[in-house]
mmCIF file of C-alpha atoms in Angstrom:
data_model
loop_
_atom_site.group_PDB
_atom_site.id
_atom_site.type_symbol
_atom_site.label_atom_id
_atom_site.label_comp_id
_atom_site.label_asym_id
_atom_site.label_seq_id
_atom_site.Cartn_x
_atom_site.Cartn_y
_atom_site.Cartn_z
ATOM 1 C CA MET A 1 80.524 100.008 83.740
ATOM 2 C CA ALA A 2 77.548 101.522 81.370
ATOM 3 C CA ALA A 3 78.006 104.950 79.507
ATOM 4 C CA PHE A 4 76.147 108.214 80.334
ATOM 5 C CA ALA A 5 75.686 111.244 78.333
ATOM 6 C CA TYR A 6 75.387 114.092 80.327
ATOM 7 C CA ARG A 7 74.334 117.941 80.636
ATOM 8 C CA GLY A 8 76.000 120.384 82.706
ATOM 9 C CA ARG A 9 77.176 123.587 84.093
ATOM 10 C CA ASN A 10 80.993 124.622 85.235
ATOM 11 C CA ALA A 11 81.927 126.941 87.872
ATOM 12 C CA ALA A 12 82.345 129.672 85.117
ATOM 13 C CA GLY A 13 78.710 129.393 84.488
ATOM 14 C CA GLU A 14 79.139 127.578 81.115
ATOM 15 C CA SER A 15 77.321 124.925 79.036
ATOM 16 C CA VAL A 16 79.137 121.662 79.244
ATOM 17 C CA GLU A 17 78.315 117.836 77.569
ATOM 18 C CA GLY A 18 80.377 114.660 77.470
ATOM 19 C CA ILE A 19 80.422 111.055 78.047
ATOM 20 C CA LEU A 20 81.114 109.275 80.970
ATOM 21 C CA ASP A 21 81.386 105.660 82.546
ATOM 22 C CA GLY A 22 80.169 104.600 85.472
ATOM 23 C CA ASN A 23 77.904 101.955 87.251
ATOM 24 C CA ASN A 24 74.989 104.084 87.292
ATOM 25 C CA ALA A 25 73.686 107.855 86.440
ATOM 26 C CA ALA A 26 74.371 108.475 90.655
ATOM 27 C CA ALA A 27 78.519 107.660 90.339
ATOM 28 C CA VAL A 28 78.505 109.739 87.086
ATOM 29 C CA ALA A 29 77.142 112.507 89.214
ATOM 30 C CA ASP A 30 79.469 111.861 91.771
ATOM 31 C CA GLN A 31 82.646 112.495 89.143
ATOM 32 C CA LEU A 32 80.568 115.359 87.950
ATOM 33 C CA PHE A 33 80.780 116.912 90.868
ATOM 34 C CA GLY A 34 84.111 115.991 91.920
ATOM 35 C CA THR A 35 85.725 118.051 88.877
ATOM 36 C CA GLY A 36 83.333 121.518 89.579
ATOM 37 C CA ILE A 37 81.006 120.487 86.974
ATOM 38 C CA THR A 38 77.003 120.944 88.561
ATOM 39 C CA PRO A 39 74.920 118.411 86.464
ATOM 40 C CA LEU A 40 71.796 119.197 85.100
ATOM 41 C CA GLU A 41 71.123 115.920 82.839
ATOM 42 C CA ILE A 42 72.281 112.375 82.878
ATOM 43 C CA LYS A 43 70.954 109.807 80.537
ATOM 44 C CA PRO A 44 72.427 106.421 78.766
ATOM 45 C CA ALA A 45 74.326 107.357 75.594
ATOM 46 C CA PRO A 46 73.843 105.875 72.799
ATOM 47 C CA ALA A 47 74.907 102.769 71.644
ATOM 48 C CA GLY A 48 77.196 104.246 69.448
ATOM 49 C CA ALA A 49 78.490 106.467 71.394
ATOM 50 C CA ALA A 50 80.158 103.574 73.613
ATOM 51 C CA GLU A 51 81.331 102.170 70.879
ATOM 52 C CA SER A 52 83.479 105.072 69.659
ATOM 53 C CA LYS A 53 85.606 104.257 71.868
ATOM 54 C CA SER A 54 88.806 102.831 70.802
ATOM 55 C CA VAL A 55 89.201 99.365 70.262
ATOM 56 C CA GLY A 56 92.541 98.984 72.435
ATOM 57 C CA SER A 57 90.532 99.859 75.817
ATOM 58 C CA THR A 58 89.251 96.481 75.708
ATOM 59 C CA LEU A 59 92.061 95.336 76.858
ATOM 60 C CA ASN A 60 90.914 96.020 80.351
ATOM 61 C CA PHE A 61 88.656 93.573 80.344
ATOM 62 C CA GLU A 62 91.102 90.945 79.766
ATOM 63 C CA LEU A 63 93.026 88.969 82.587
ATOM 64 C CA PHE A 64 96.229 89.730 82.077
ATOM 65 C CA ALA A 65 95.940 93.251 80.520
ATOM 66 C CA GLU A 66 98.034 95.984 81.274
ATOM 67 C CA LYS A 67 96.769 98.762 83.469
ATOM 68 C CA VAL A 68 97.656 102.313 84.404
ATOM 69 C CA ALA A 69 99.789 102.573 87.498
ATOM 70 C CA HIS A 70 100.317 105.240 89.606
ATOM 71 C CA VAL A 71 103.473 105.596 88.181
ATOM 72 C CA ASP A 72 102.202 106.191 84.934
ATOM 73 C CA ILE A 73 100.142 108.795 86.166
ATOM 74 C CA LEU A 74 103.123 110.370 87.539
ATOM 75 C CA LEU A 75 105.421 110.320 84.644
ATOM 76 C CA PHE A 76 102.303 111.765 82.200
ATOM 77 C CA THR A 77 102.174 114.422 84.931
ATOM 78 C CA ARG A 78 105.691 116.037 85.159
ATOM 79 C CA GLN A 79 106.068 115.203 81.063
ATOM 80 C CA LEU A 80 102.715 116.736 80.035
ATOM 81 C CA TYR A 81 103.723 120.194 82.404
ATOM 82 C CA THR A 82 107.507 120.684 80.740
ATOM 83 C CA LEU A 83 105.952 120.030 77.052
ATOM 84 C CA LEU A 84 103.108 122.668 78.032
ATOM 85 C CA LYS A 85 106.151 124.971 79.500
ATOM 86 C CA ALA A 86 107.677 124.811 76.527
ATOM 87 C CA GLY A 87 104.489 125.745 74.713
ATOM 88 C CA VAL A 88 104.254 122.717 72.787
ATOM 89 C CA PRO A 89 99.950 122.435 72.065
ATOM 90 C CA ILE A 90 97.938 120.264 74.505
ATOM 91 C CA MET A 91 97.032 118.339 71.072
ATOM 92 C CA ARG A 92 100.331 117.738 70.035
ATOM 93 C CA ALA A 93 101.757 116.653 73.438
ATOM 94 C CA LEU A 94 99.187 114.359 73.872
ATOM 95 C CA ALA A 95 99.986 112.555 70.807
ATOM 96 C CA GLY A 96 104.227 112.465 71.342
ATOM 97 C CA LEU A 97 103.144 110.971 74.928
ATOM 98 C CA GLN A 98 100.944 108.585 73.462
ATOM 99 C CA GLU A 99 103.896 107.466 70.898
ATOM 100 C CA SER A 100 106.451 107.138 73.967
ATOM 101 C CA SER A 101 104.117 105.182 76.107
ATOM 102 C CA GLN A 102 105.642 101.658 76.236
ATOM 103 C CA ASN A 103 102.117 100.990 78.620
ATOM 104 C CA LYS A 104 99.701 99.858 76.333
ATOM 105 C CA ALA A 105 96.314 100.509 78.682
ATOM 106 C CA MET A 106 98.786 103.953 78.776
ATOM 107 C CA LYS A 107 98.180 104.602 75.325
ATOM 108 C CA THR A 108 95.062 103.610 74.581
ATOM 109 C CA MET A 109 94.001 105.888 77.273
ATOM 110 C CA LEU A 110 95.953 108.670 76.004
ATOM 111 C CA GLY A 111 94.169 108.007 72.390
ATOM 112 C CA ASP A 112 90.578 108.385 73.977
ATOM 113 C CA VAL A 113 91.615 111.468 75.707
ATOM 114 C CA ARG A 114 92.920 113.434 72.487
ATOM 115 C CA GLN A 115 89.907 111.756 70.824
ATOM 116 C CA SER A 116 87.329 113.258 73.328
ATOM 117 C CA LEU A 117 89.488 116.342 73.784
ATOM 118 C CA ASP A 118 89.558 116.220 69.805
ATOM 119 C CA SER A 119 85.538 116.609 69.392
ATOM 120 C CA GLY A 120 85.533 119.852 71.613
ATOM 121 C CA ARG A 121 85.240 118.362 75.069
ATOM 122 C CA GLU A 122 87.397 120.191 78.037
ATOM 123 C CA LEU A 123 90.722 118.729 78.724
ATOM 124 C CA SER A 124 88.913 118.085 82.595
ATOM 125 C CA VAL A 125 86.479 116.329 80.672
ATOM 126 C CA SER A 126 88.334 113.864 79.234
ATOM 127 C CA LEU A 127 90.140 113.168 82.130
ATOM 128 C CA ALA A 128 87.028 112.610 84.095
ATOM 129 C CA ARG A 129 86.482 109.582 81.117
ATOM 130 C CA HIS A 130 89.061 107.451 83.232
ATOM 131 C CA PRO A 131 88.176 107.598 86.829
ATOM 132 C CA SER A 132 89.906 104.575 87.443
ATOM 133 C CA ALA A 133 93.454 106.690 86.371
ATOM 134 C CA PHE A 134 92.393 109.693 87.775
ATOM 135 C CA SER A 135 91.444 110.925 90.820
ATOM 136 C CA ASN A 136 88.502 113.361 91.947
ATOM 137 C CA PHE A 137 91.361 115.483 93.459
ATOM 138 C CA TYR A 138 93.492 115.221 90.105
ATOM 139 C CA LEU A 139 90.611 116.316 87.834
ATOM 140 C CA SER A 140 89.558 119.439 90.018
ATOM 141 C CA MET A 141 93.056 120.956 90.022
ATOM 142 C CA VAL A 142 93.168 119.848 86.348
ATOM 143 C CA ARG A 143 89.917 122.079 86.004
ATOM 144 C CA VAL A 144 91.027 124.749 88.664
ATOM 145 C CA GLY A 145 94.118 125.450 86.062
ATOM 146 C CA GLU A 146 91.532 125.299 82.969
ATOM 147 C CA MET A 147 89.644 127.978 84.526
ATOM 148 C CA THR A 148 92.651 130.466 85.638
ATOM 149 C CA GLY A 149 95.046 129.712 82.503
ATOM 150 C CA ARG A 150 97.633 128.398 84.572
ATOM 151 C CA LEU A 151 97.663 124.681 83.712
ATOM 152 C CA GLU A 152 101.068 124.186 83.483
ATOM 153 C CA GLU A 153 101.357 125.435 86.761
ATOM 154 C CA ILE A 154 98.782 123.355 88.494
ATOM 155 C CA PHE A 155 100.452 119.625 86.453
ATOM 156 C CA LEU A 156 103.843 121.089 88.422
ATOM 157 C CA ARG A 157 102.186 120.757 91.571
ATOM 158 C CA LEU A 158 100.282 117.476 90.564
ATOM 159 C CA PHE A 159 103.175 115.531 90.305
ATOM 160 C CA ASP A 160 104.952 117.033 93.639
ATOM 161 C CA HIS A 161 101.778 116.701 95.098
ATOM 162 C CA MET A 162 101.982 112.463 93.621
ATOM 163 C CA GLU A 163 105.653 112.179 94.605
ATOM 164 C CA PHE A 164 105.369 113.417 98.358
ATOM 165 C CA GLU A 165 102.136 110.688 98.615
ATOM 166 C CA ARG A 166 103.783 108.120 96.864
ATOM 167 C CA PHE A 167 106.647 108.360 98.863
ATOM 168 C CA MET A 168 104.099 108.915 102.192
ATOM 169 C CA ARG A 169 102.585 105.656 100.869
ATOM 170 C CA GLU A 170 106.179 103.479 100.473
ATOM 171 C CA GLN A 171 107.576 104.766 103.881
ATOM 172 C CA VAL A 172 104.383 103.557 105.565
ATOM 173 C CA LYS A 173 104.913 99.906 103.922
ATOM 174 C CA SER A 174 108.230 99.648 104.747
ATOM 175 C CA ALA A 175 107.480 99.981 109.040
ATOM 176 C CA LEU A 176 104.483 97.564 108.319
ATOM 177 C CA ARG A 177 106.985 95.281 106.624
ATOM 178 C CA TYR A 178 109.022 94.118 109.123
ATOM 179 C CA PRO A 179 106.705 93.354 111.792
ATOM 180 C CA SER A 180 104.469 91.573 109.537
ATOM 181 C CA PHE A 181 107.124 89.335 108.498
ATOM 182 C CA VAL A 182 107.786 88.667 112.064
ATOM 183 C CA ILE A 183 104.515 87.898 112.836
ATOM 184 C CA ILE A 184 104.253 85.864 109.951
ATOM 185 C CA ALA A 185 107.166 83.780 111.018
ATOM 186 C CA MET A 186 106.035 83.289 114.171
ATOM 187 C CA ALA A 187 103.283 81.946 113.435
ATOM 188 C CA VAL A 188 104.476 79.525 110.474
ATOM 189 C CA ALA A 189 106.951 78.394 113.035
ATOM 190 C CA LEU A 190 103.879 77.582 115.387
ATOM 191 C CA PHE A 191 101.747 75.279 113.016
ATOM 192 C CA VAL A 192 105.244 73.049 112.176
ATOM 193 C CA VAL A 193 105.728 72.812 116.114
ATOM 194 C CA ASN A 194 102.527 71.708 116.648
ATOM 195 C CA ILE A 195 102.099 69.261 113.412
ATOM 196 C CA TRP A 196 105.683 67.531 113.629
ATOM 197 C CA VAL A 197 107.578 68.540 116.830
ATOM 198 C CA ILE A 198 104.722 68.033 119.899
ATOM 199 C CA PRO A 199 103.362 65.009 118.449
ATOM 200 C CA THR A 200 106.644 63.298 118.074
ATOM 201 C CA PHE A 201 107.350 64.308 122.031
ATOM 202 C CA ALA A 202 103.861 63.278 123.059
ATOM 203 C CA LYS A 203 104.289 59.356 122.235
ATOM 204 C CA VAL A 204 107.689 59.444 124.435
ATOM 205 C CA PHE A 205 105.730 61.317 127.183
ATOM 206 C CA GLN A 206 102.566 58.157 126.986
ATOM 207 C CA GLY A 207 105.303 55.902 127.701
ATOM 208 C CA PHE A 208 106.482 57.287 131.166
ATOM 209 C CA ASN A 209 103.131 56.750 132.053
ATOM 210 C CA ALA A 210 103.187 59.906 135.105
ATOM 211 C CA GLU A 211 100.698 62.692 135.360
ATOM 212 C CA LEU A 212 102.010 65.727 133.419
ATOM 213 C CA PRO A 213 102.329 69.233 134.089
ATOM 214 C CA PHE A 214 99.660 71.064 132.526
ATOM 215 C CA VAL A 215 101.681 73.456 130.314
ATOM 216 C CA THR A 216 102.244 69.568 129.123
ATOM 217 C CA ARG A 217 98.678 68.869 128.717
ATOM 218 C CA LEU A 218 97.906 71.969 127.542
ATOM 219 C CA LEU A 219 100.713 71.501 124.422
ATOM 220 C CA ILE A 220 99.484 67.962 123.612
ATOM 221 C CA GLY A 221 96.469 68.806 123.320
ATOM 222 C CA PHE A 222 96.022 71.801 121.340
ATOM 223 C CA SER A 223 98.817 69.435 119.280
ATOM 224 C CA GLU A 224 96.446 66.700 119.036
ATOM 225 C CA PHE A 225 93.293 69.549 117.629
ATOM 226 C CA THR A 226 95.716 70.688 115.481
ATOM 227 C CA VAL A 227 96.838 67.783 113.305
ATOM 228 C CA ALA A 228 92.648 66.548 113.503
ATOM 229 C CA TRP A 229 91.395 69.369 112.396
ATOM 230 C CA TRP A 230 94.397 71.147 110.237
ATOM 231 C CA HIS A 231 91.925 71.322 107.134
ATOM 232 C CA LEU A 232 89.762 72.820 109.139
ATOM 233 C CA ILE A 233 91.608 75.249 110.312
ATOM 234 C CA LEU A 234 92.729 76.347 107.053
ATOM 235 C CA VAL A 235 89.723 76.931 105.452
ATOM 236 C CA GLY A 236 88.649 78.913 108.705
ATOM 237 C CA VAL A 237 91.669 81.061 107.994
ATOM 238 C CA ILE A 238 90.893 81.573 104.308
ATOM 239 C CA ALA A 239 87.183 81.987 105.065
ATOM 240 C CA ALA A 240 88.476 84.728 107.884
ATOM 241 C CA VAL A 241 90.195 86.845 105.386
ATOM 242 C CA PHE A 242 87.905 86.644 102.740
ATOM 243 C CA ALA A 243 85.108 87.834 105.410
ATOM 244 C CA PHE A 244 87.410 90.542 106.386
ATOM 245 C CA ARG A 245 88.002 91.712 102.770
ATOM 246 C CA ALA A 246 84.737 91.642 102.645
ATOM 247 C CA TRP A 247 83.645 93.736 105.531
ATOM 248 C CA ILE A 248 86.271 96.458 104.985
ATOM 249 C CA ALA A 249 85.096 96.791 101.738
ATOM 250 C CA THR A 250 81.449 98.203 103.296
ATOM 251 C CA PRO A 251 81.186 101.517 104.394
ATOM 252 C CA ASP A 252 81.057 101.222 108.125
ATOM 253 C CA GLY A 253 83.942 98.426 108.113
ATOM 254 C CA ARG A 254 86.313 99.989 106.308
ATOM 255 C CA TYR A 255 85.514 103.154 108.461
ATOM 256 C CA LYS A 256 85.639 100.936 111.753
ATOM 257 C CA TRP A 257 88.999 99.406 110.075
ATOM 258 C CA ASP A 258 90.817 102.477 109.435
ATOM 259 C CA ARG A 259 90.076 104.159 113.055
ATOM 260 C CA VAL A 260 91.136 101.008 114.651
ATOM 261 C CA LYS A 261 94.557 100.389 112.466
ATOM 262 C CA MET A 262 95.982 104.108 113.568
ATOM 263 C CA ARG A 263 95.032 102.734 117.523
ATOM 264 C CA ILE A 264 97.913 99.661 116.838
ATOM 265 C CA PRO A 265 100.887 99.978 118.781
ATOM 266 C CA VAL A 266 103.765 101.642 117.160
ATOM 267 C CA ALA A 267 102.616 101.310 113.545
ATOM 268 C CA GLY A 268 98.978 103.674 114.143
ATOM 269 C CA LYS A 269 101.011 106.584 114.832
ATOM 270 C CA ILE A 270 103.168 106.079 112.346
ATOM 271 C CA ILE A 271 99.782 105.183 109.530
ATOM 272 C CA ARG A 272 97.896 108.428 111.691
ATOM 273 C CA LYS A 273 100.780 110.907 110.816
ATOM 274 C CA ALA A 274 101.137 109.812 107.365
ATOM 275 C CA THR A 275 97.758 110.634 106.429
ATOM 276 C CA LEU A 276 97.706 113.659 108.348
ATOM 277 C CA ALA A 277 100.362 114.616 106.084
ATOM 278 C CA ARG A 278 98.814 113.849 102.829
ATOM 279 C CA PHE A 279 95.582 115.354 103.831
ATOM 280 C CA ALA A 280 97.689 118.810 104.831
ATOM 281 C CA ARG A 281 99.175 118.975 101.457
ATOM 282 C CA SER A 282 96.419 118.141 99.686
ATOM 283 C CA TYR A 283 94.580 121.391 101.200
ATOM 284 C CA ALA A 284 97.609 123.664 101.044
ATOM 285 C CA LEU A 285 97.701 122.392 97.018
ATOM 286 C CA ALA A 286 94.034 123.458 96.674
ATOM 287 C CA LEU A 287 94.387 126.499 98.128
ATOM 288 C CA ARG A 288 97.049 127.957 96.361
ATOM 289 C CA SER A 289 95.207 126.802 93.217
ATOM 290 C CA GLY A 290 92.468 128.518 93.890
ATOM 291 C CA VAL A 291 89.762 126.114 95.148
ATOM 292 C CA PRO A 292 87.033 128.294 97.293
ATOM 293 C CA LEU A 293 87.838 126.682 101.232
ATOM 294 C CA ILE A 294 84.915 124.643 101.109
ATOM 295 C CA GLN A 295 85.109 123.031 97.813
ATOM 296 C CA ALA A 296 88.565 122.436 98.814
ATOM 297 C CA LEU A 297 88.151 120.637 102.296
ATOM 298 C CA THR A 298 84.933 118.088 99.916
ATOM 299 C CA THR A 299 87.461 117.147 97.371
ATOM 300 C CA VAL A 300 90.649 116.921 99.833
ATOM 301 C CA ALA A 301 88.272 114.289 101.882
ATOM 302 C CA GLN A 302 88.295 112.055 99.052
ATOM 303 C CA THR A 303 92.483 111.895 98.815
ATOM 304 C CA VAL A 304 93.163 110.924 102.300
ATOM 305 C CA ASP A 305 92.471 107.370 101.700
ATOM 306 C CA ASN A 306 91.636 106.334 105.437
ATOM 307 C CA ALA A 307 87.922 107.056 105.884
ATOM 308 C CA TYR A 308 87.932 107.547 109.653
ATOM 309 C CA ILE A 309 90.212 110.849 108.703
ATOM 310 C CA SER A 310 87.680 111.889 105.729
ATOM 311 C CA ASP A 311 85.166 111.000 108.228
ATOM 312 C CA LYS A 312 86.577 114.162 110.192
ATOM 313 C CA VAL A 313 88.037 116.571 107.515
ATOM 314 C CA GLU A 314 83.846 116.665 106.117
ATOM 315 C CA GLN A 315 83.107 117.069 110.158
ATOM 316 C CA MET A 316 85.454 120.460 109.262
ATOM 317 C CA ARG A 317 83.989 121.037 106.316
ATOM 318 C CA ASP A 318 80.126 121.275 107.999
ATOM 319 C CA GLY A 319 81.771 123.793 110.903
ATOM 320 C CA ILE A 320 82.850 126.163 108.652
ATOM 321 C CA GLU A 321 80.177 126.297 106.719
ATOM 322 C CA ARG A 322 77.749 126.480 110.112
ATOM 323 C CA GLY A 323 80.335 129.768 110.386
ATOM 324 C CA GLU A 324 82.692 128.231 112.403
ATOM 325 C CA THR A 325 86.739 128.977 112.318
ATOM 326 C CA ILE A 326 89.138 127.108 110.571
ATOM 327 C CA LEU A 327 90.781 126.721 114.086
ATOM 328 C CA ARG A 328 87.193 125.838 116.133
ATOM 329 C CA ALA A 329 86.325 123.597 113.156
ATOM 330 C CA ALA A 330 89.987 121.528 113.480
ATOM 331 C CA ILE A 331 89.732 121.301 117.197
ATOM 332 C CA GLY A 332 86.362 119.757 116.996
ATOM 333 C CA ALA A 333 87.857 117.495 114.687
ATOM 334 C CA GLY A 334 89.947 115.717 117.490
ATOM 335 C CA VAL A 335 92.985 114.455 115.096
ATOM 336 C CA PHE A 336 95.706 117.140 115.635
ATOM 337 C CA THR A 337 98.010 118.345 118.246
ATOM 338 C CA PRO A 338 98.360 121.367 120.032
ATOM 339 C CA VAL A 339 101.330 122.413 118.233
ATOM 340 C CA VAL A 340 99.662 122.166 114.715
ATOM 341 C CA LEU A 341 96.422 123.950 115.967
ATOM 342 C CA GLN A 342 98.546 126.752 116.966
ATOM 343 C CA MET A 343 99.766 126.847 113.350
ATOM 344 C CA ILE A 344 96.706 126.551 111.858
ATOM 345 C CA ALA A 345 95.453 129.657 114.437
ATOM 346 C CA VAL A 346 98.055 131.648 113.040
ATOM 347 C CA GLY A 347 97.503 130.792 109.745
ATOM 348 C CA GLU A 348 94.148 131.946 110.306
ATOM 349 C CA GLU A 349 94.640 135.440 111.665
ATOM 350 C CA SER A 350 97.809 136.246 109.238
ATOM 351 C CA GLY A 351 95.583 134.792 105.929
ATOM 352 C CA THR A 352 98.701 131.864 105.166
ATOM 353 C CA ILE A 353 96.337 129.263 106.139
ATOM 354 C CA ASP A 354 97.762 127.850 103.019
ATOM 355 C CA GLU A 355 101.907 128.093 104.078
ATOM 356 C CA MET A 356 100.543 126.976 107.547
ATOM 357 C CA MET A 357 98.794 123.590 105.781
ATOM 358 C CA GLU A 358 102.324 123.177 103.980
ATOM 359 C CA GLU A 359 103.867 123.612 107.444
ATOM 360 C CA ILE A 360 101.888 121.229 109.001
ATOM 361 C CA ALA A 361 102.533 118.728 106.626
ATOM 362 C CA GLY A 362 106.326 119.098 106.351
ATOM 363 C CA MET A 363 106.402 118.865 109.732
ATOM 364 C CA TYR A 364 104.258 115.684 109.772
ATOM 365 C CA GLN A 365 107.121 114.167 107.010
ATOM 366 C CA SER A 366 109.518 114.718 109.392
ATOM 367 C CA GLU A 367 108.244 113.120 112.275
ATOM 368 C CA VAL A 368 107.118 110.037 109.879
ATOM 369 C CA GLU A 369 110.738 110.029 108.622
ATOM 370 C CA TYR A 370 112.082 109.933 112.273
ATOM 371 C CA GLU A 371 110.069 107.050 113.366
ATOM 372 C CA LEU A 372 109.983 105.067 110.757
ATOM 373 C CA LYS A 373 114.239 105.476 111.284
ATOM 374 C CA THR A 374 113.823 104.208 115.217
ATOM 375 C CA LEU A 375 110.790 101.762 114.132
ATOM 376 C CA SER A 376 113.294 98.684 114.915
ATOM 377 C CA GLN A 377 113.956 100.161 118.350
ATOM 378 C CA GLN A 378 110.345 100.532 119.271
ATOM 379 C CA ILE A 379 109.185 97.238 118.199
ATOM 380 C CA GLU A 380 111.830 95.158 118.936
ATOM 381 C CA PRO A 381 111.319 94.822 122.846
ATOM 382 C CA ILE A 382 107.677 93.787 121.569
ATOM 383 C CA LEU A 383 108.489 90.841 119.213
ATOM 384 C CA ILE A 384 111.139 89.874 121.792
ATOM 385 C CA VAL A 385 108.458 89.323 124.484
ATOM 386 C CA LEU A 386 106.150 87.203 122.335
ATOM 387 C CA LEU A 387 109.001 84.985 121.062
ATOM 388 C CA GLY A 388 110.329 84.473 124.791
ATOM 389 C CA GLY A 389 106.798 83.926 125.569
ATOM 390 C CA LEU A 390 106.189 81.200 122.758
ATOM 391 C CA VAL A 391 109.834 79.730 123.697
ATOM 392 C CA LEU A 392 109.097 80.156 127.284
ATOM 393 C CA VAL A 393 105.599 77.962 127.078
ATOM 394 C CA LEU A 394 107.204 75.038 124.101
ATOM 395 C CA ALA A 395 110.425 75.247 127.095
ATOM 396 C CA LEU A 396 108.199 74.355 129.517
ATOM 397 C CA GLY A 397 105.866 72.132 128.322
ATOM 398 C CA ILE A 398 108.401 70.008 126.390
ATOM 399 C CA PHE A 399 111.179 69.822 129.096
ATOM 400 C CA LEU A 400 109.474 69.778 132.988
ATOM 401 C CA PRO A 401 108.264 66.412 132.387
ATOM 402 C CA MET A 402 111.944 64.704 131.369
ATOM 403 C CA TRP A 403 112.769 66.927 134.560
ATOM 404 C CA ASP A 404 110.089 65.443 136.770
ATOM 405 C CA LEU A 405 111.578 62.096 135.356
ATOM 406 C CA GLY A 406 115.190 62.709 136.323
ATOM 407 C CA LYS A 407 114.508 63.474 139.816
ATOM 408 C CA VAL A 408 112.479 60.784 140.394
ATOM 409 C CA ALA A 409 115.515 58.225 138.354
ATOM 410 C CA MET A 410 117.545 60.158 141.279
ATOM 411 C CA LYS A 411 116.037 59.296 144.101
ATOM 412 C CA LYS A 412 115.948 55.539 142.957
#
């Protein structure tokens, strides 16, 4: 990525300038809009400005270099809140965090943030120099904290929000781990049976000189195809995986896949509820922090980690901009249950939409936890049917010829 020098105005109308990394000027403009800054000028930064970064930042280009993980930002947020609440100046707090950090990439990043602050930039602008570590939502919240003078409170809310997101993400992963493992085990077992087991029985059946049942012929034909073309099948599977990854990397592919995966039996509803829980918690945090309604929806749409739900949130924003109520916009989105819509209606009428969104997030979280506890009970019948069908086909294909020959031998 290249370095770009920018000049713009923040939400208070003050002039700000600085340097950001991005693929192009448009990407830098998107970062600035996400932090509440309206860019007036963006141009490539001089070579010296790009070189003014810490030498250690080049570690990011090394193959095995450490990276700033989600847990590092989570710990940084909590520690910075504690230090600011205790009255420690921001520069001294960052210096202490840099010295105590065990992650080299985190240490380098904090050093760059300190240099940026020392040159007169604001904290949100300094953090925006590292878009891979700080999301647009995080930067927007920090910007709100700077404008309102409640920076330590914002960091506490951000910590709670990030802890909630990590919990939901881990819960969804644990929900998908068991069915994924069983399906992979079934695929491996089917591959082994086709390569080694069925060919052995096929040699035995050839000596019978008798017409084999259809199921047996089907299994033998599939096994012969697998043995003869296994290398092409393997290449095809690998190519399909890479093609799928390339497809979901496109905006249209990601949107369609995010919509499809929420329709997967059992697991889909868990993913859907977890995503909506993240949306409701993020929206509540933004509103409580003083972010305007429209800007909050714009920012939150980038944090739900689901292109389909993000599109629905943007539809809500567009509806509200046209003068619709929050309730009507939520109904038009078509992703909320009637109970949630009632809670939104109550919150809108009473002026406590942030509290209602927090309640909605808690409700979805409780439902996700319940779904996860009963996941094994829901998925076991499906897996039993799949395993039973696989065993039935194999048993009929292998043992039917033996039964037929046994009957012929008894008649003789």
